[in-house]
């Protein structure tokens, strides 16, 4: 079967965007009036990107290979070059390129000044504020725990039937990461909610579009057996959720990394 290959997909839709974002970041981030997620003169941001990318590859590889082996999705004839396990090399390249693309976009966005924490409020007169902020942070983290556990439970139930299997697999896979991120820093993420939302929305929308192109051209396909059949402009809702969740992982991870770096500094 003739048609574009997985590697050609990267060359057409991902690598040029990464190059453009890198060029734009080089020009615009130094001119930002407010503090950006990628702080000027501090290459430590890319340490965070490397950590997030490494975790993404390690965490996603067994899940991805299992779903391919199960038949949840597959690839068109002649569209892949080589495989490691059940996944093509192009899939592993996607694991690396997507976090970099999202990180380049996120790095140009500005942050609200400060962080919502009682650190540094050491005077006696400030103890009331310390307790107030502490209780609020604990309450938000408990909400995060309940939300993440609920996602995992719902996903586990969805695994029981074939037509919700892919949906359930995404939710069960996402729940532990969301649990950790929300327990560690949900108050900080909500404080920077505009940056988080914009950081997730733009790359997610772009990945939805190119995923739809890949499905239409037969680079990969999604099994109707394991999906609900619900589509968003021709894109299976499961695929839309997958890219939303993965970009949320990257953006939340990098915002929290910036928070940690600021605390150390």
PDB file of C-alpha atoms in Angstrom:
ATOM      1  CA  UNK A   1       0.000   0.000   0.000  1.00  0.00           C
ATOM      2  CA  UNK A   2       1.390   3.375  -0.970  1.00  0.00           C
ATOM      3  CA  UNK A   3       1.095   6.443   1.211  1.00  0.00           C
ATOM      4  CA  UNK A   4       3.012   8.524   3.733  1.00  0.00           C
ATOM      5  CA  UNK A   5       5.128   6.712   6.303  1.00  0.00           C
ATOM      6  CA  UNK A   6       5.368   7.348  10.016  1.00  0.00           C
ATOM      7  CA  UNK A   7       8.772   8.989   9.576  1.00  0.00           C
ATOM      8  CA  UNK A   8       7.431  11.233   6.801  1.00  0.00           C
ATOM      9  CA  UNK A   9       4.667  12.237   9.218  1.00  0.00           C
ATOM     10  CA  UNK A  10       7.342  13.449  11.656  1.00  0.00           C
ATOM     11  CA  UNK A  11       9.192  15.300   8.920  1.00  0.00           C
ATOM     12  CA  UNK A  12       6.021  17.001   7.689  1.00  0.00           C
ATOM     13  CA  UNK A  13       4.151  17.846  10.880  1.00  0.00           C
ATOM     14  CA  UNK A  14       6.344  17.672  13.981  1.00  0.00           C
ATOM     15  CA  UNK A  15       9.971  18.546  13.265  1.00  0.00           C
ATOM     16  CA  UNK A  16       9.183  21.776  11.318  1.00  0.00           C
ATOM     17  CA  UNK A  17       6.957  22.985  14.167  1.00  0.00           C
ATOM     18  CA  UNK A  18       9.666  22.203  16.714  1.00  0.00           C
ATOM     19  CA  UNK A  19      12.148  24.181  14.613  1.00  0.00           C
ATOM     20  CA  UNK A  20       9.772  27.148  14.313  1.00  0.00           C
ATOM     21  CA  UNK A  21       9.002  27.169  18.027  1.00  0.00           C
ATOM     22  CA  UNK A  22      12.695  27.016  18.851  1.00  0.00           C
ATOM     23  CA  UNK A  23      13.372  29.970  16.563  1.00  0.00           C
ATOM     24  CA  UNK A  24      10.451  31.900  18.025  1.00  0.00           C
ATOM     25  CA  UNK A  25      11.569  31.154  21.574  1.00  0.00           C
ATOM     26  CA  UNK A  26      15.081  32.389  20.833  1.00  0.00           C
ATOM     27  CA  UNK A  27      13.689  35.717  19.631  1.00  0.00           C
ATOM     28  CA  UNK A  28      10.693  36.356  21.867  1.00  0.00           C
ATOM     29  CA  UNK A  29      11.368  34.912  25.311  1.00  0.00           C
ATOM     30  CA  UNK A  30      14.104  37.458  26.083  1.00  0.00           C
ATOM     31  CA  UNK A  31      11.624  40.276  25.400  1.00  0.00           C
ATOM     32  CA  UNK A  32       8.924  39.107  27.801  1.00  0.00           C
ATOM     33  CA  UNK A  33       8.020  41.744  30.374  1.00  0.00           C
ATOM     34  CA  UNK A  34       6.886  39.179  32.936  1.00  0.00           C
ATOM     35  CA  UNK A  35       8.629  36.007  34.059  1.00  0.00           C
ATOM     36  CA  UNK A  36       8.230  33.116  31.612  1.00  0.00           C
ATOM     37  CA  UNK A  37       8.127  29.402  32.356  1.00  0.00           C
ATOM     38  CA  UNK A  38      11.490  29.176  30.602  1.00  0.00           C
ATOM     39  CA  UNK A  39      13.481  31.760  32.589  1.00  0.00           C
ATOM     40  CA  UNK A  40      16.001  33.832  30.670  1.00  0.00           C
ATOM     41  CA  UNK A  41      19.583  32.833  31.288  1.00  0.00           C
ATOM     42  CA  UNK A  42      18.653  29.638  33.154  1.00  0.00           C
ATOM     43  CA  UNK A  43      19.115  26.528  31.011  1.00  0.00           C
ATOM     44  CA  UNK A  44      17.937  24.421  33.956  1.00  0.00           C
ATOM     45  CA  UNK A  45      14.511  24.480  32.252  1.00  0.00           C
ATOM     46  CA  UNK A  46      15.844  21.913  29.808  1.00  0.00           C
ATOM     47  CA  UNK A  47      16.821  19.685  32.695  1.00  0.00           C
ATOM     48  CA  UNK A  48      13.114  19.605  33.496  1.00  0.00           C
ATOM     49  CA  UNK A  49      12.258  18.897  29.866  1.00  0.00           C
ATOM     50  CA  UNK A  50      14.763  16.025  29.806  1.00  0.00           C
ATOM     51  CA  UNK A  51      13.317  14.561  33.011  1.00  0.00           C
ATOM     52  CA  UNK A  52       9.728  14.831  31.783  1.00  0.00           C
ATOM     53  CA  UNK A  53      10.654  13.287  28.416  1.00  0.00           C
ATOM     54  CA  UNK A  54      12.568  10.408  30.012  1.00  0.00           C
ATOM     55  CA  UNK A  55       9.668   9.655  32.352  1.00  0.00           C
ATOM     56  CA  UNK A  56       7.255   9.820  29.403  1.00  0.00           C
ATOM     57  CA  UNK A  57       9.261   7.283  27.411  1.00  0.00           C
ATOM     58  CA  UNK A  58       9.699   4.884  30.332  1.00  0.00           C
ATOM     59  CA  UNK A  59       6.115   5.141  31.532  1.00  0.00           C
ATOM     60  CA  UNK A  60       4.428   5.012  28.127  1.00  0.00           C
ATOM     61  CA  UNK A  61       6.466   2.257  26.444  1.00  0.00           C
ATOM     62  CA  UNK A  62       4.952  -0.816  28.174  1.00  0.00           C
ATOM     63  CA  UNK A  63       1.421   0.627  28.023  1.00  0.00           C
ATOM     64  CA  UNK A  64       1.774   1.471  24.345  1.00  0.00           C
ATOM     65  CA  UNK A  65       3.221  -1.929  23.445  1.00  0.00           C
ATOM     66  CA  UNK A  66       0.463  -3.726  25.335  1.00  0.00           C
ATOM     67  CA  UNK A  67      -2.325  -1.866  23.539  1.00  0.00           C
ATOM     68  CA  UNK A  68      -0.726  -2.477  20.143  1.00  0.00           C
ATOM     69  CA  UNK A  69      -0.400  -6.185  20.957  1.00  0.00           C
ATOM     70  CA  UNK A  70      -4.044  -6.202  22.096  1.00  0.00           C
ATOM     71  CA  UNK A  71      -5.089  -4.721  18.747  1.00  0.00           C
ATOM     72  CA  UNK A  72      -6.401  -1.398  20.033  1.00  0.00           C
ATOM     73  CA  UNK A  73      -4.531   0.336  17.241  1.00  0.00           C
ATOM     74  CA  UNK A  74      -2.149  -0.571  14.431  1.00  0.00           C
ATOM     75  CA  UNK A  75      -0.307   0.771  11.403  1.00  0.00           C
ATOM     76  CA  UNK A  76      -0.874   0.667   7.670  1.00  0.00           C
ATOM     77  CA  UNK A  77       1.131  -1.695   5.468  1.00  0.00           C
ATOM     78  CA  UNK A  78       4.534  -0.259   4.645  1.00  0.00           C
ATOM     79  CA  UNK A  79       4.043   2.811   6.857  1.00  0.00           C
ATOM     80  CA  UNK A  80       6.653   1.815   9.451  1.00  0.00           C
ATOM     81  CA  UNK A  81      10.331   0.989   9.013  1.00  0.00           C
ATOM     82  CA  UNK A  82      11.388  -0.952  12.094  1.00  0.00           C
ATOM     83  CA  UNK A  83       9.899  -2.027  15.407  1.00  0.00           C
ATOM     84  CA  UNK A  84      11.140  -2.280  18.997  1.00  0.00           C
ATOM     85  CA  UNK A  85       8.792  -4.705  20.618  1.00  0.00           C
ATOM     86  CA  UNK A  86       5.346  -4.159  19.125  1.00  0.00           C
ATOM     87  CA  UNK A  87       5.780  -0.402  18.588  1.00  0.00           C
ATOM     88  CA  UNK A  88       7.464   1.125  15.526  1.00  0.00           C
ATOM     89  CA  UNK A  89      10.510   3.341  15.880  1.00  0.00           C
ATOM     90  CA  UNK A  90       8.365   6.291  14.833  1.00  0.00           C
ATOM     91  CA  UNK A  91       6.237   5.775  17.938  1.00  0.00           C
ATOM     92  CA  UNK A  92       9.237   6.128  20.228  1.00  0.00           C
ATOM     93  CA  UNK A  93      10.252   9.233  18.300  1.00  0.00           C
ATOM     94  CA  UNK A  94       6.788  10.629  19.035  1.00  0.00           C
ATOM     95  CA  UNK A  95       7.353  10.008  22.760  1.00  0.00           C
ATOM     96  CA  UNK A  96      10.397  12.303  22.562  1.00  0.00           C
ATOM     97  CA  UNK A  97       9.226  14.946  20.091  1.00  0.00           C
ATOM     98  CA  UNK A  98       5.841  15.699  21.677  1.00  0.00           C
ATOM     99  CA  UNK A  99       7.211  16.798  25.095  1.00  0.00           C
ATOM    100  CA  UNK A 100       9.821  18.977  23.375  1.00  0.00           C
ATOM    101  CA  UNK A 101       7.188  20.595  21.154  1.00  0.00           C
ATOM    102  CA  UNK A 102       4.906  21.283  24.112  1.00  0.00           C
ATOM    103  CA  UNK A 103       7.820  22.504  26.253  1.00  0.00           C
ATOM    104  CA  UNK A 104       8.924  24.993  23.597  1.00  0.00           C
ATOM    105  CA  UNK A 105       5.421  26.415  23.424  1.00  0.00           C
ATOM    106  CA  UNK A 106       4.970  26.471  27.210  1.00  0.00           C
ATOM    107  CA  UNK A 107       8.372  28.074  27.771  1.00  0.00           C
ATOM    108  CA  UNK A 108       7.273  31.301  26.117  1.00  0.00           C
ATOM    109  CA  UNK A 109       4.186  31.748  28.306  1.00  0.00           C
ATOM    110  CA  UNK A 110       4.350  34.044  31.315  1.00  0.00           C
ATOM    111  CA  UNK A 111       3.766  33.138  34.945  1.00  0.00           C
ATOM    112  CA  UNK A 112       1.847  34.924  37.674  1.00  0.00           C
ATOM    113  CA  UNK A 113       4.343  36.405  40.142  1.00  0.00           C
ATOM    114  CA  UNK A 114       5.081  34.403  43.264  1.00  0.00           C
ATOM    115  CA  UNK A 115       3.728  31.043  44.386  1.00  0.00           C
ATOM    116  CA  UNK A 116       0.879  30.247  46.838  1.00  0.00           C
ATOM    117  CA  UNK A 117       2.815  28.861  49.788  1.00  0.00           C
ATOM    118  CA  UNK A 118       3.597  29.986  53.328  1.00  0.00           C
ATOM    119  CA  UNK A 119       7.371  29.667  52.852  1.00  0.00           C
ATOM    120  CA  UNK A 120       9.175  32.640  54.333  1.00  0.00           C
ATOM    121  CA  UNK A 121       6.287  33.778  56.561  1.00  0.00           C
ATOM    122  CA  UNK A 122       8.274  33.372  59.728  1.00  0.00           C
ATOM    123  CA  UNK A 123       7.143  36.287  61.885  1.00  0.00           C
ATOM    124  CA  UNK A 124       4.728  35.684  64.761  1.00  0.00           C
ATOM    125  CA  UNK A 125       2.238  38.076  63.174  1.00  0.00           C
ATOM    126  CA  UNK A 126       2.228  35.930  60.059  1.00  0.00           C
ATOM    127  CA  UNK A 127       1.370  32.602  61.681  1.00  0.00           C
ATOM    128  CA  UNK A 128      -2.341  33.084  61.010  1.00  0.00           C
ATOM    129  CA  UNK A 129      -1.553  33.505  57.310  1.00  0.00           C
ATOM    130  CA  UNK A 130       0.705  30.445  57.417  1.00  0.00           C
ATOM    131  CA  UNK A 131      -2.103  28.306  58.826  1.00  0.00           C
ATOM    132  CA  UNK A 132      -4.636  29.752  56.386  1.00  0.00           C
ATOM    133  CA  UNK A 133      -2.487  29.018  53.338  1.00  0.00           C
ATOM    134  CA  UNK A 134      -1.553  25.608  54.730  1.00  0.00           C
ATOM    135  CA  UNK A 135      -5.181  24.563  55.220  1.00  0.00           C
ATOM    136  CA  UNK A 136      -6.119  25.765  51.733  1.00  0.00           C
ATOM    137  CA  UNK A 137      -3.219  23.853  50.178  1.00  0.00           C
ATOM    138  CA  UNK A 138      -4.108  20.679  52.069  1.00  0.00           C
ATOM    139  CA  UNK A 139      -7.746  20.975  51.022  1.00  0.00           C
ATOM    140  CA  UNK A 140      -6.846  21.407  47.358  1.00  0.00           C
ATOM    141  CA  UNK A 141      -4.472  18.442  47.486  1.00  0.00           C
ATOM    142  CA  UNK A 142      -7.206  16.273  48.996  1.00  0.00           C
ATOM    143  CA  UNK A 143      -9.487  17.295  46.141  1.00  0.00           C
ATOM    144  CA  UNK A 144      -6.705  16.259  43.756  1.00  0.00           C
ATOM    145  CA  UNK A 145      -6.434  12.871  45.467  1.00  0.00           C
ATOM    146  CA  UNK A 146     -10.185  12.258  45.182  1.00  0.00           C
ATOM    147  CA  UNK A 147     -10.228  13.368  41.535  1.00  0.00           C
ATOM    148  CA  UNK A 148      -7.258  11.196  40.525  1.00  0.00           C
ATOM    149  CA  UNK A 149      -8.589   8.131  42.349  1.00  0.00           C
ATOM    150  CA  UNK A 150     -12.022   8.647  40.785  1.00  0.00           C
ATOM    151  CA  UNK A 151     -10.440   8.798  37.323  1.00  0.00           C
ATOM    152  CA  UNK A 152      -8.604   5.547  38.010  1.00  0.00           C
ATOM    153  CA  UNK A 153     -11.705   3.787  39.343  1.00  0.00           C
ATOM    154  CA  UNK A 154     -13.840   4.919  36.410  1.00  0.00           C
ATOM    155  CA  UNK A 155     -11.117   3.774  34.033  1.00  0.00           C
ATOM    156  CA  UNK A 156     -10.923   0.398  35.717  1.00  0.00           C
ATOM    157  CA  UNK A 157     -14.671  -0.081  35.289  1.00  0.00           C
ATOM    158  CA  UNK A 158     -14.432   0.969  31.637  1.00  0.00           C
ATOM    159  CA  UNK A 159     -11.876  -1.774  30.964  1.00  0.00           C
ATOM    160  CA  UNK A 160     -14.570  -4.381  31.509  1.00  0.00           C
ATOM    161  CA  UNK A 161     -16.302  -3.860  28.154  1.00  0.00           C
ATOM    162  CA  UNK A 162     -14.637  -3.890  24.709  1.00  0.00           C
ATOM    163  CA  UNK A 163     -16.126  -0.648  23.394  1.00  0.00           C
ATOM    164  CA  UNK A 164     -14.808   1.355  26.359  1.00  0.00           C
ATOM    165  CA  UNK A 165     -11.530  -0.552  26.709  1.00  0.00           C
ATOM    166  CA  UNK A 166      -9.299   2.092  25.083  1.00  0.00           C
ATOM    167  CA  UNK A 167     -10.980   4.840  27.107  1.00  0.00           C
ATOM    168  CA  UNK A 168     -10.475   2.862  30.306  1.00  0.00           C
ATOM    169  CA  UNK A 169      -6.848   2.123  29.448  1.00  0.00           C
ATOM    170  CA  UNK A 170      -6.128   5.839  29.055  1.00  0.00           C
ATOM    171  CA  UNK A 171      -7.790   6.741  32.352  1.00  0.00           C
ATOM    172  CA  UNK A 172      -6.136   3.950  34.347  1.00  0.00           C
ATOM    173  CA  UNK A 173      -2.759   4.891  32.846  1.00  0.00           C
ATOM    174  CA  UNK A 174      -3.289   8.609  33.507  1.00  0.00           C
ATOM    175  CA  UNK A 175      -4.538   8.368  37.083  1.00  0.00           C
ATOM    176  CA  UNK A 176      -1.195   7.639  38.853  1.00  0.00           C
ATOM    177  CA  UNK A 177       0.563  10.542  37.123  1.00  0.00           C
ATOM    178  CA  UNK A 178      -2.263  12.949  37.886  1.00  0.00           C
ATOM    179  CA  UNK A 179      -2.323  11.683  41.471  1.00  0.00           C
ATOM    180  CA  UNK A 180       1.363  12.492  41.986  1.00  0.00           C
ATOM    181  CA  UNK A 181       1.215  15.876  40.245  1.00  0.00           C
ATOM    182  CA  UNK A 182      -1.924  17.014  42.074  1.00  0.00           C
ATOM    183  CA  UNK A 183      -0.742  15.801  45.487  1.00  0.00           C
ATOM    184  CA  UNK A 184       2.589  17.553  45.043  1.00  0.00           C
ATOM    185  CA  UNK A 185       1.386  20.848  43.645  1.00  0.00           C
ATOM    186  CA  UNK A 186      -2.299  21.288  42.829  1.00  0.00           C
ATOM    187  CA  UNK A 187      -2.385  24.693  44.615  1.00  0.00           C
ATOM    188  CA  UNK A 188       0.536  25.881  42.468  1.00  0.00           C
ATOM    189  CA  UNK A 189      -1.058  24.551  39.286  1.00  0.00           C
ATOM    190  CA  UNK A 190      -4.354  26.277  40.037  1.00  0.00           C
ATOM    191  CA  UNK A 191      -2.514  29.500  40.828  1.00  0.00           C
ATOM    192  CA  UNK A 192      -0.886  29.301  37.381  1.00  0.00           C
ATOM    193  CA  UNK A 193      -4.096  27.972  35.790  1.00  0.00           C
ATOM    194  CA  UNK A 194      -4.079  30.398  32.849  1.00  0.00           C
ATOM    195  CA  UNK A 195      -0.571  29.326  31.845  1.00  0.00           C
ATOM    196  CA  UNK A 196      -1.421  25.649  32.360  1.00  0.00           C
ATOM    197  CA  UNK A 197      -4.624  25.915  30.312  1.00  0.00           C
ATOM    198  CA  UNK A 198      -3.012  27.796  27.436  1.00  0.00           C
ATOM    199  CA  UNK A 199       0.062  25.584  27.573  1.00  0.00           C
ATOM    200  CA  UNK A 200      -2.103  22.490  27.151  1.00  0.00           C
ATOM    201  CA  UNK A 201      -4.731  23.817  24.737  1.00  0.00           C
ATOM    202  CA  UNK A 202      -2.601  24.982  21.803  1.00  0.00           C
ATOM    203  CA  UNK A 203      -0.373  21.903  21.281  1.00  0.00           C
ATOM    204  CA  UNK A 204      -3.326  19.617  21.990  1.00  0.00           C
ATOM    205  CA  UNK A 205      -5.400  21.254  19.266  1.00  0.00           C
ATOM    206  CA  UNK A 206      -2.516  20.941  16.811  1.00  0.00           C
ATOM    207  CA  UNK A 207      -1.941  17.280  17.671  1.00  0.00           C
ATOM    208  CA  UNK A 208      -5.660  16.585  17.236  1.00  0.00           C
ATOM    209  CA  UNK A 209      -5.471  17.989  13.722  1.00  0.00           C
ATOM    210  CA  UNK A 210      -2.406  16.027  12.640  1.00  0.00           C
ATOM    211  CA  UNK A 211      -3.678  12.845  14.299  1.00  0.00           C
ATOM    212  CA  UNK A 212      -6.809  13.205  12.205  1.00  0.00           C
ATOM    213  CA  UNK A 213      -4.594  13.549   9.123  1.00  0.00           C
ATOM    214  CA  UNK A 214      -2.611  10.431  10.062  1.00  0.00           C
ATOM    215  CA  UNK A 215      -5.808   8.423  10.486  1.00  0.00           C
ATOM    216  CA  UNK A 216      -7.228   9.706   7.205  1.00  0.00           C
ATOM    217  CA  UNK A 217      -4.068   8.797   5.282  1.00  0.00           C
ATOM    218  CA  UNK A 218      -3.758   5.356   6.864  1.00  0.00           C
ATOM    219  CA  UNK A 219      -0.489   5.847   8.726  1.00  0.00           C
ATOM    220  CA  UNK A 220      -2.213   4.307  11.735  1.00  0.00           C
ATOM    221  CA  UNK A 221      -5.746   3.162  12.532  1.00  0.00           C
ATOM    222  CA  UNK A 222      -7.861   2.708  15.638  1.00  0.00           C
ATOM    223  CA  UNK A 223      -9.835  -0.497  16.134  1.00  0.00           C
ATOM    224  CA  UNK A 224     -13.614   0.093  16.281  1.00  0.00           C
ATOM    225  CA  UNK A 225     -13.861  -2.934  18.570  1.00  0.00           C
ATOM    226  CA  UNK A 226     -12.193  -1.163  21.477  1.00  0.00           C
ATOM    227  CA  UNK A 227     -13.605   2.348  21.052  1.00  0.00           C
ATOM    228  CA  UNK A 228     -16.935   3.986  21.812  1.00  0.00           C
ATOM    229  CA  UNK A 229     -17.475   5.246  18.275  1.00  0.00           C
ATOM    230  CA  UNK A 230     -17.838   8.814  19.546  1.00  0.00           C
ATOM    231  CA  UNK A 231     -15.834  11.231  17.403  1.00  0.00           C
ATOM    232  CA  UNK A 232     -14.734  14.843  17.597  1.00  0.00           C
ATOM    233  CA  UNK A 233     -14.684  16.182  14.018  1.00  0.00           C
ATOM    234  CA  UNK A 234     -13.770  12.718  12.788  1.00  0.00           C
ATOM    235  CA  UNK A 235     -11.225  12.051  15.552  1.00  0.00           C
ATOM    236  CA  UNK A 236     -12.066   9.230  17.992  1.00  0.00           C
ATOM    237  CA  UNK A 237     -12.763  10.722  21.391  1.00  0.00           C
ATOM    238  CA  UNK A 238     -10.176   8.371  22.891  1.00  0.00           C
ATOM    239  CA  UNK A 239      -7.434   9.831  20.701  1.00  0.00           C
ATOM    240  CA  UNK A 240      -8.517  13.350  21.631  1.00  0.00           C
ATOM    241  CA  UNK A 241      -8.371  12.415  25.319  1.00  0.00           C
ATOM    242  CA  UNK A 242      -4.959  10.794  24.915  1.00  0.00           C
ATOM    243  CA  UNK A 243      -3.315  13.939  23.546  1.00  0.00           C
ATOM    244  CA  UNK A 244      -5.096  16.125  26.094  1.00  0.00           C
ATOM    245  CA  UNK A 245      -3.839  13.963  28.950  1.00  0.00           C
ATOM    246  CA  UNK A 246      -0.271  13.643  27.678  1.00  0.00           C
ATOM    247  CA  UNK A 247       0.070  17.389  27.188  1.00  0.00           C
ATOM    248  CA  UNK A 248      -1.391  17.923  30.654  1.00  0.00           C
ATOM    249  CA  UNK A 249       1.337  15.638  32.044  1.00  0.00           C
ATOM    250  CA  UNK A 250       4.055  17.660  30.302  1.00  0.00           C
ATOM    251  CA  UNK A 251       2.729  21.116  31.162  1.00  0.00           C
ATOM    252  CA  UNK A 252       1.952  20.345  34.794  1.00  0.00           C
ATOM    253  CA  UNK A 253       5.309  18.622  35.208  1.00  0.00           C
ATOM    254  CA  UNK A 254       7.246  21.593  33.834  1.00  0.00           C
ATOM    255  CA  UNK A 255       5.275  24.194  35.804  1.00  0.00           C
ATOM    256  CA  UNK A 256       5.911  22.212  38.985  1.00  0.00           C
ATOM    257  CA  UNK A 257       9.567  21.860  38.030  1.00  0.00           C
ATOM    258  CA  UNK A 258       9.773  25.664  37.709  1.00  0.00           C
ATOM    259  CA  UNK A 259       8.131  25.986  41.125  1.00  0.00           C
ATOM    260  CA  UNK A 260      10.736  23.656  42.668  1.00  0.00           C
ATOM    261  CA  UNK A 261      13.601  25.524  40.992  1.00  0.00           C
ATOM    262  CA  UNK A 262      12.261  28.844  42.282  1.00  0.00           C
ATOM    263  CA  UNK A 263      12.060  27.473  45.810  1.00  0.00           C
ATOM    264  CA  UNK A 264      15.651  26.259  45.663  1.00  0.00           C
ATOM    265  CA  UNK A 265      16.765  29.586  44.246  1.00  0.00           C
TER     266      UNK A 265
END
